[in-house]
Amino acid sequence: MSDELMPPSTSSDSTLTFIPPPTDKPPLHSINDITISPQSLQSGWVGLIQCYEHLDPVPDMEVTYQYKAMRKLTITKSHQIEQARVKGQSVQMSNVGKNAQLCISAEVRIFYINKDESYRLVNGPFHRQFLDSFFPYHLTLKVNYPSSQLTFVNSKPPSQPGFKVEQTINSLLIDSVFTGKLYTELTFRPVSP
């Protein structure tokens, strides 16, 4: 059996567990850049740019999105992948090689106003699954927001070992390595006039 067809290392069930980065080989890395615009406060739509690195070299692979509302899903970069195509809310790939990379852009409706007039950005589940097993996943999530209109309040899960949240003037940066399924929820409040 070819080394290229071996499953990824160390699996688990769907229970979320934060882990140190594996040392044997880098896990799948999903780099996400979300932009909350002033228009997002009314519409709920945000911009998404997402790149995957360290894809497993396999004959066939699919990235499936489970957003309730998604539009303009487009492949912006495909490297070391013989064929990649959008089908509905998924990207289907064939003959994924070593050091493969895939990037997409889209608009997703994941920004909601709460009853107390705060806002929440809900994302996930992030997971890497093969059959019934879950494998290490590295998530980098940058959230850009209009700091003249919004203030960051908190994150679920909260910042902790294995789930680092860093804040700048108009963005958040989350970095996490985990197994299982990760859902994120970021709460913002409007800036007082």
PDB file of C-alpha atoms in Angstrom:
ATOM      1  CA  MET A   1       0.000   0.000   0.000  1.00  0.00           C
ATOM      2  CA  SER A   2       1.372   3.422  -0.924  1.00  0.00           C
ATOM      3  CA  ASP A   3       2.375   5.837   1.830  1.00  0.00           C
ATOM      4  CA  GLU A   4       0.176   8.373   0.055  1.00  0.00           C
ATOM      5  CA  LEU A   5      -2.926   6.363   0.867  1.00  0.00           C
ATOM      6  CA  MET A   6      -2.260   5.907   4.575  1.00  0.00           C
ATOM      7  CA  PRO A   7      -4.820   7.583   6.844  1.00  0.00           C
ATOM      8  CA  PRO A   8      -3.713  10.584   8.928  1.00  0.00           C
ATOM      9  CA  SER A   9      -2.128   9.926  12.311  1.00  0.00           C
ATOM     10  CA  THR A  10      -3.970   9.675  15.634  1.00  0.00           C
ATOM     11  CA  SER A  11      -7.752   9.637  15.508  1.00  0.00           C
ATOM     12  CA  SER A  12     -10.425  10.339  18.107  1.00  0.00           C
ATOM     13  CA  ASP A  13     -14.177  10.515  18.463  1.00  0.00           C
ATOM     14  CA  SER A  14     -16.147  13.722  17.869  1.00  0.00           C
ATOM     15  CA  THR A  15     -15.511  15.047  21.411  1.00  0.00           C
ATOM     16  CA  LEU A  16     -13.624  18.344  21.220  1.00  0.00           C
ATOM     17  CA  THR A  17     -10.109  18.095  22.679  1.00  0.00           C
ATOM     18  CA  PHE A  18      -7.462  20.795  22.391  1.00  0.00           C
ATOM     19  CA  ILE A  19      -4.047  19.262  21.727  1.00  0.00           C
ATOM     20  CA  PRO A  20      -0.453  20.387  21.202  1.00  0.00           C
ATOM     21  CA  PRO A  21       0.557  20.447  17.535  1.00  0.00           C
ATOM     22  CA  PRO A  22       1.587  16.949  16.367  1.00  0.00           C
ATOM     23  CA  THR A  23       5.335  16.580  15.882  1.00  0.00           C
ATOM     24  CA  ASP A  24       5.298  13.703  13.347  1.00  0.00           C
ATOM     25  CA  LYS A  25       3.724  15.759  10.553  1.00  0.00           C
ATOM     26  CA  PRO A  26       1.736  18.999  10.356  1.00  0.00           C
ATOM     27  CA  PRO A  27      -2.030  18.488  10.553  1.00  0.00           C
ATOM     28  CA  LEU A  28      -4.515  19.896   8.084  1.00  0.00           C
ATOM     29  CA  HIS A  29      -4.380  23.686   8.469  1.00  0.00           C
ATOM     30  CA  SER A  30      -7.435  25.802   7.704  1.00  0.00           C
ATOM     31  CA  ILE A  31      -6.625  29.518   7.458  1.00  0.00           C
ATOM     32  CA  ASN A  32      -9.795  31.624   7.550  1.00  0.00           C
ATOM     33  CA  ASP A  33     -10.186  35.350   7.042  1.00  0.00           C
ATOM     34  CA  ILE A  34     -13.672  36.702   7.830  1.00  0.00           C
ATOM     35  CA  THR A  35     -14.646  40.316   7.235  1.00  0.00           C
ATOM     36  CA  ILE A  36     -17.561  41.904   9.066  1.00  0.00           C
ATOM     37  CA  SER A  37     -18.417  45.063   7.126  1.00  0.00           C
ATOM     38  CA  PRO A  38     -20.692  47.910   8.237  1.00  0.00           C
ATOM     39  CA  GLN A  39     -23.328  46.362   5.924  1.00  0.00           C
ATOM     40  CA  SER A  40     -23.023  43.063   7.836  1.00  0.00           C
ATOM     41  CA  LEU A  41     -24.655  44.704  10.858  1.00  0.00           C
ATOM     42  CA  GLN A  42     -27.882  44.927   8.852  1.00  0.00           C
ATOM     43  CA  SER A  43     -27.644  41.935   6.495  1.00  0.00           C
ATOM     44  CA  GLY A  44     -25.770  39.292   8.498  1.00  0.00           C
ATOM     45  CA  TRP A  45     -23.593  38.468   5.470  1.00  0.00           C
ATOM     46  CA  VAL A  46     -19.802  38.406   5.934  1.00  0.00           C
ATOM     47  CA  GLY A  47     -16.922  37.829   3.544  1.00  0.00           C
ATOM     48  CA  LEU A  48     -14.955  34.575   3.843  1.00  0.00           C
ATOM     49  CA  ILE A  49     -11.550  33.693   2.412  1.00  0.00           C
ATOM     50  CA  GLN A  50     -10.347  30.220   3.390  1.00  0.00           C
ATOM     51  CA  CYS A  51      -7.199  28.282   2.502  1.00  0.00           C
ATOM     52  CA  TYR A  52      -6.374  24.683   3.342  1.00  0.00           C
ATOM     53  CA  GLU A  53      -2.756  23.552   3.677  1.00  0.00           C
ATOM     54  CA  HIS A  54      -1.300  20.092   4.385  1.00  0.00           C
ATOM     55  CA  LEU A  55      -4.129  18.287   2.624  1.00  0.00           C
ATOM     56  CA  ASP A  56      -3.696  14.518   2.667  1.00  0.00           C
ATOM     57  CA  PRO A  57      -2.515  13.064  -0.655  1.00  0.00           C
ATOM     58  CA  VAL A  58      -5.508  10.941  -1.686  1.00  0.00           C
ATOM     59  CA  PRO A  59      -7.312  10.053  -4.918  1.00  0.00           C
ATOM     60  CA  ASP A  60     -10.566  11.813  -3.960  1.00  0.00           C
ATOM     61  CA  MET A  61     -11.433  14.424  -1.323  1.00  0.00           C
ATOM     62  CA  GLU A  62     -14.365  16.680  -0.560  1.00  0.00           C
ATOM     63  CA  VAL A  63     -14.618  19.854   1.525  1.00  0.00           C
ATOM     64  CA  THR A  64     -18.243  20.314   2.595  1.00  0.00           C
ATOM     65  CA  TYR A  65     -19.683  23.529   3.993  1.00  0.00           C
ATOM     66  CA  GLN A  66     -22.721  23.367   6.272  1.00  0.00           C
ATOM     67  CA  TYR A  67     -23.753  27.014   6.272  1.00  0.00           C
ATOM     68  CA  LYS A  68     -27.498  27.685   6.206  1.00  0.00           C
ATOM     69  CA  ALA A  69     -26.827  30.532   3.762  1.00  0.00           C
ATOM     70  CA  MET A  70     -23.795  30.673   1.466  1.00  0.00           C
ATOM     71  CA  ARG A  71     -23.287  32.374  -1.882  1.00  0.00           C
ATOM     72  CA  LYS A  72     -20.557  33.067  -4.442  1.00  0.00           C
ATOM     73  CA  LEU A  73     -18.453  30.016  -3.481  1.00  0.00           C
ATOM     74  CA  THR A  74     -15.413  30.249  -5.754  1.00  0.00           C
ATOM     75  CA  ILE A  75     -12.099  28.387  -5.927  1.00  0.00           C
ATOM     76  CA  THR A  76      -9.357  31.041  -5.932  1.00  0.00           C
ATOM     77  CA  LYS A  77      -6.294  28.757  -5.801  1.00  0.00           C
ATOM     78  CA  SER A  78      -5.623  25.076  -6.356  1.00  0.00           C
ATOM     79  CA  HIS A  79      -2.064  23.716  -6.073  1.00  0.00           C
ATOM     80  CA  GLN A  80      -0.992  20.064  -6.473  1.00  0.00           C
ATOM     81  CA  ILE A  81      -4.610  19.071  -7.140  1.00  0.00           C
ATOM     82  CA  GLU A  82      -5.396  17.593 -10.542  1.00  0.00           C
ATOM     83  CA  GLN A  83      -9.024  18.693 -10.524  1.00  0.00           C
ATOM     84  CA  ALA A  84     -11.113  20.828  -8.149  1.00  0.00           C
ATOM     85  CA  ARG A  85     -14.680  21.934  -8.745  1.00  0.00           C
ATOM     86  CA  VAL A  86     -17.511  23.550  -6.813  1.00  0.00           C
ATOM     87  CA  LYS A  87     -20.684  21.511  -6.439  1.00  0.00           C
ATOM     88  CA  GLY A  88     -23.362  23.200  -4.329  1.00  0.00           C
ATOM     89  CA  GLN A  89     -21.800  23.946  -0.930  1.00  0.00           C
ATOM     90  CA  SER A  90     -18.805  21.681  -1.474  1.00  0.00           C
ATOM     91  CA  VAL A  91     -15.498  21.531  -3.294  1.00  0.00           C
ATOM     92  CA  GLN A  92     -14.725  18.162  -4.833  1.00  0.00           C
ATOM     93  CA  MET A  93     -11.124  17.286  -5.591  1.00  0.00           C
ATOM     94  CA  SER A  94      -9.414  14.430  -7.387  1.00  0.00           C
ATOM     95  CA  ASN A  95      -5.790  13.305  -7.314  1.00  0.00           C
ATOM     96  CA  VAL A  96      -4.667  15.437  -4.413  1.00  0.00           C
ATOM     97  CA  GLY A  97      -0.868  15.441  -4.272  1.00  0.00           C
ATOM     98  CA  LYS A  98       1.699  16.126  -1.566  1.00  0.00           C
ATOM     99  CA  ASN A  99       1.865  19.733  -0.331  1.00  0.00           C
ATOM    100  CA  ALA A 100      -1.550  20.422  -1.901  1.00  0.00           C
ATOM    101  CA  GLN A 101      -3.298  23.707  -1.196  1.00  0.00           C
ATOM    102  CA  LEU A 102      -6.862  24.846  -1.831  1.00  0.00           C
ATOM    103  CA  CYS A 103      -8.262  28.375  -1.375  1.00  0.00           C
ATOM    104  CA  ILE A 104     -11.849  29.573  -1.716  1.00  0.00           C
ATOM    105  CA  SER A 105     -13.817  32.761  -1.305  1.00  0.00           C
ATOM    106  CA  ALA A 106     -17.497  33.094  -0.473  1.00  0.00           C
ATOM    107  CA  GLU A 107     -20.100  35.102   1.368  1.00  0.00           C
ATOM    108  CA  VAL A 108     -21.787  33.456   4.350  1.00  0.00           C
ATOM    109  CA  ARG A 109     -24.606  34.580   6.596  1.00  0.00           C
ATOM    110  CA  ILE A 110     -23.277  33.822  10.075  1.00  0.00           C
ATOM    111  CA  PHE A 111     -23.545  37.205  11.831  1.00  0.00           C
ATOM    112  CA  TYR A 112     -26.614  37.610  14.044  1.00  0.00           C
ATOM    113  CA  ILE A 113     -28.148  40.310  16.228  1.00  0.00           C
ATOM    114  CA  ASN A 114     -29.144  39.172  19.733  1.00  0.00           C
ATOM    115  CA  LYS A 115     -32.186  40.285  21.739  1.00  0.00           C
ATOM    116  CA  ASP A 116     -29.959  42.527  23.894  1.00  0.00           C
ATOM    117  CA  GLU A 117     -28.734  44.258  20.678  1.00  0.00           C
ATOM    118  CA  SER A 118     -25.301  42.629  20.859  1.00  0.00           C
ATOM    119  CA  TYR A 119     -24.050  40.627  17.866  1.00  0.00           C
ATOM    120  CA  ARG A 120     -22.630  37.140  17.516  1.00  0.00           C
ATOM    121  CA  LEU A 121     -20.526  35.547  14.804  1.00  0.00           C
ATOM    122  CA  VAL A 122     -21.171  31.792  14.748  1.00  0.00           C
ATOM    123  CA  ASN A 123     -18.878  29.426  12.870  1.00  0.00           C
ATOM    124  CA  GLY A 124     -18.379  25.669  12.586  1.00  0.00           C
ATOM    125  CA  PRO A 125     -18.258  22.834  12.933  1.00  0.00           C
ATOM    126  CA  PHE A 126     -14.590  22.656  12.027  1.00  0.00           C
ATOM    127  CA  HIS A 127     -13.501  19.025  11.878  1.00  0.00           C
ATOM    128  CA  ARG A 128     -11.428  16.578   9.917  1.00  0.00           C
ATOM    129  CA  GLN A 129     -13.192  13.264   9.609  1.00  0.00           C
ATOM    130  CA  PHE A 130     -12.543   9.998   7.830  1.00  0.00           C
ATOM    131  CA  LEU A 131     -15.259   7.384   8.297  1.00  0.00           C
ATOM    132  CA  ASP A 132     -16.030   7.453  12.066  1.00  0.00           C
ATOM    133  CA  SER A 133     -12.677   8.880  13.188  1.00  0.00           C
ATOM    134  CA  PHE A 134     -11.590  12.476  13.786  1.00  0.00           C
ATOM    135  CA  PHE A 135      -8.035  13.641  13.179  1.00  0.00           C
ATOM    136  CA  PRO A 136      -5.934  16.652  14.281  1.00  0.00           C
ATOM    137  CA  TYR A 137      -7.014  19.960  12.771  1.00  0.00           C
ATOM    138  CA  HIS A 138      -5.184  23.285  12.931  1.00  0.00           C
ATOM    139  CA  LEU A 139      -7.470  26.324  12.706  1.00  0.00           C
ATOM    140  CA  THR A 140      -6.335  29.897  12.209  1.00  0.00           C
ATOM    141  CA  LEU A 141      -9.266  32.309  12.216  1.00  0.00           C
ATOM    142  CA  LYS A 142      -8.858  36.044  11.636  1.00  0.00           C
ATOM    143  CA  VAL A 143     -11.948  38.199  12.071  1.00  0.00           C
ATOM    144  CA  ASN A 144     -11.827  41.764  10.769  1.00  0.00           C
ATOM    145  CA  TYR A 145     -14.517  44.108  12.095  1.00  0.00           C
ATOM    146  CA  PRO A 146     -15.278  47.849  12.073  1.00  0.00           C
ATOM    147  CA  SER A 147     -13.953  48.923  15.471  1.00  0.00           C
ATOM    148  CA  SER A 148     -15.711  52.280  15.103  1.00  0.00           C
ATOM    149  CA  GLN A 149     -18.998  50.352  15.289  1.00  0.00           C
ATOM    150  CA  LEU A 150     -18.249  47.162  17.252  1.00  0.00           C
ATOM    151  CA  THR A 151     -16.365  46.127  20.382  1.00  0.00           C
ATOM    152  CA  PHE A 152     -15.326  42.522  21.001  1.00  0.00           C
ATOM    153  CA  VAL A 153     -16.886  41.078  24.195  1.00  0.00           C
ATOM    154  CA  ASN A 154     -15.973  37.379  24.447  1.00  0.00           C
ATOM    155  CA  SER A 155     -15.480  34.064  22.686  1.00  0.00           C
ATOM    156  CA  LYS A 156     -16.904  30.588  23.091  1.00  0.00           C
ATOM    157  CA  PRO A 157     -14.869  28.594  23.787  1.00  0.00           C
ATOM    158  CA  PRO A 158     -12.924  31.117  25.863  1.00  0.00           C
ATOM    159  CA  SER A 159      -9.213  31.706  25.345  1.00  0.00           C
ATOM    160  CA  GLN A 160      -7.284  28.798  26.922  1.00  0.00           C
ATOM    161  CA  PRO A 161      -4.344  26.499  26.208  1.00  0.00           C
ATOM    162  CA  GLY A 162      -4.971  25.100  22.742  1.00  0.00           C
ATOM    163  CA  PHE A 163      -7.412  27.900  21.824  1.00  0.00           C
ATOM    164  CA  LYS A 164      -5.590  31.234  21.742  1.00  0.00           C
ATOM    165  CA  VAL A 165      -7.533  34.469  21.138  1.00  0.00           C
ATOM    166  CA  GLU A 166      -5.552  37.655  20.417  1.00  0.00           C
ATOM    167  CA  GLN A 167      -7.190  41.040  19.925  1.00  0.00           C
ATOM    168  CA  THR A 168      -5.959  44.080  17.988  1.00  0.00           C
ATOM    169  CA  ILE A 169      -7.731  47.372  17.284  1.00  0.00           C
ATOM    170  CA  ASN A 170      -9.977  46.053  14.511  1.00  0.00           C
ATOM    171  CA  SER A 171      -9.414  42.302  14.359  1.00  0.00           C
ATOM    172  CA  LEU A 172      -9.272  39.079  16.326  1.00  0.00           C
ATOM    173  CA  LEU A 173      -6.882  36.212  15.693  1.00  0.00           C
ATOM    174  CA  ILE A 174      -7.737  32.728  16.924  1.00  0.00           C
ATOM    175  CA  ASP A 175      -5.296  29.841  16.690  1.00  0.00           C
ATOM    176  CA  SER A 176      -6.205  26.307  17.760  1.00  0.00           C
ATOM    177  CA  VAL A 177      -5.152  22.692  17.264  1.00  0.00           C
ATOM    178  CA  PHE A 178      -7.751  20.105  18.219  1.00  0.00           C
ATOM    179  CA  THR A 179      -9.494  16.838  17.467  1.00  0.00           C
ATOM    180  CA  GLY A 180     -13.256  16.415  17.328  1.00  0.00           C
ATOM    181  CA  LYS A 181     -15.714  19.143  16.314  1.00  0.00           C
ATOM    182  CA  LEU A 182     -15.090  22.815  17.087  1.00  0.00           C
ATOM    183  CA  TYR A 183     -17.833  25.454  17.028  1.00  0.00           C
ATOM    184  CA  THR A 184     -16.915  29.096  17.645  1.00  0.00           C
ATOM    185  CA  GLU A 185     -19.098  31.974  18.779  1.00  0.00           C
ATOM    186  CA  LEU A 186     -17.754  35.512  19.043  1.00  0.00           C
ATOM    187  CA  THR A 187     -19.842  38.209  20.728  1.00  0.00           C
ATOM    188  CA  PHE A 188     -19.615  41.909  19.922  1.00  0.00           C
ATOM    189  CA  ARG A 189     -21.497  44.919  21.217  1.00  0.00           C
ATOM    190  CA  PRO A 190     -22.230  48.164  19.401  1.00  0.00           C
ATOM    191  CA  VAL A 191     -19.987  51.117  20.174  1.00  0.00           C
ATOM    192  CA  SER A 192     -21.895  53.762  22.120  1.00  0.00           C
ATOM    193  CA  PRO A 193     -22.374  56.990  20.147  1.00  0.00           C
TER     194      PRO A 193
END
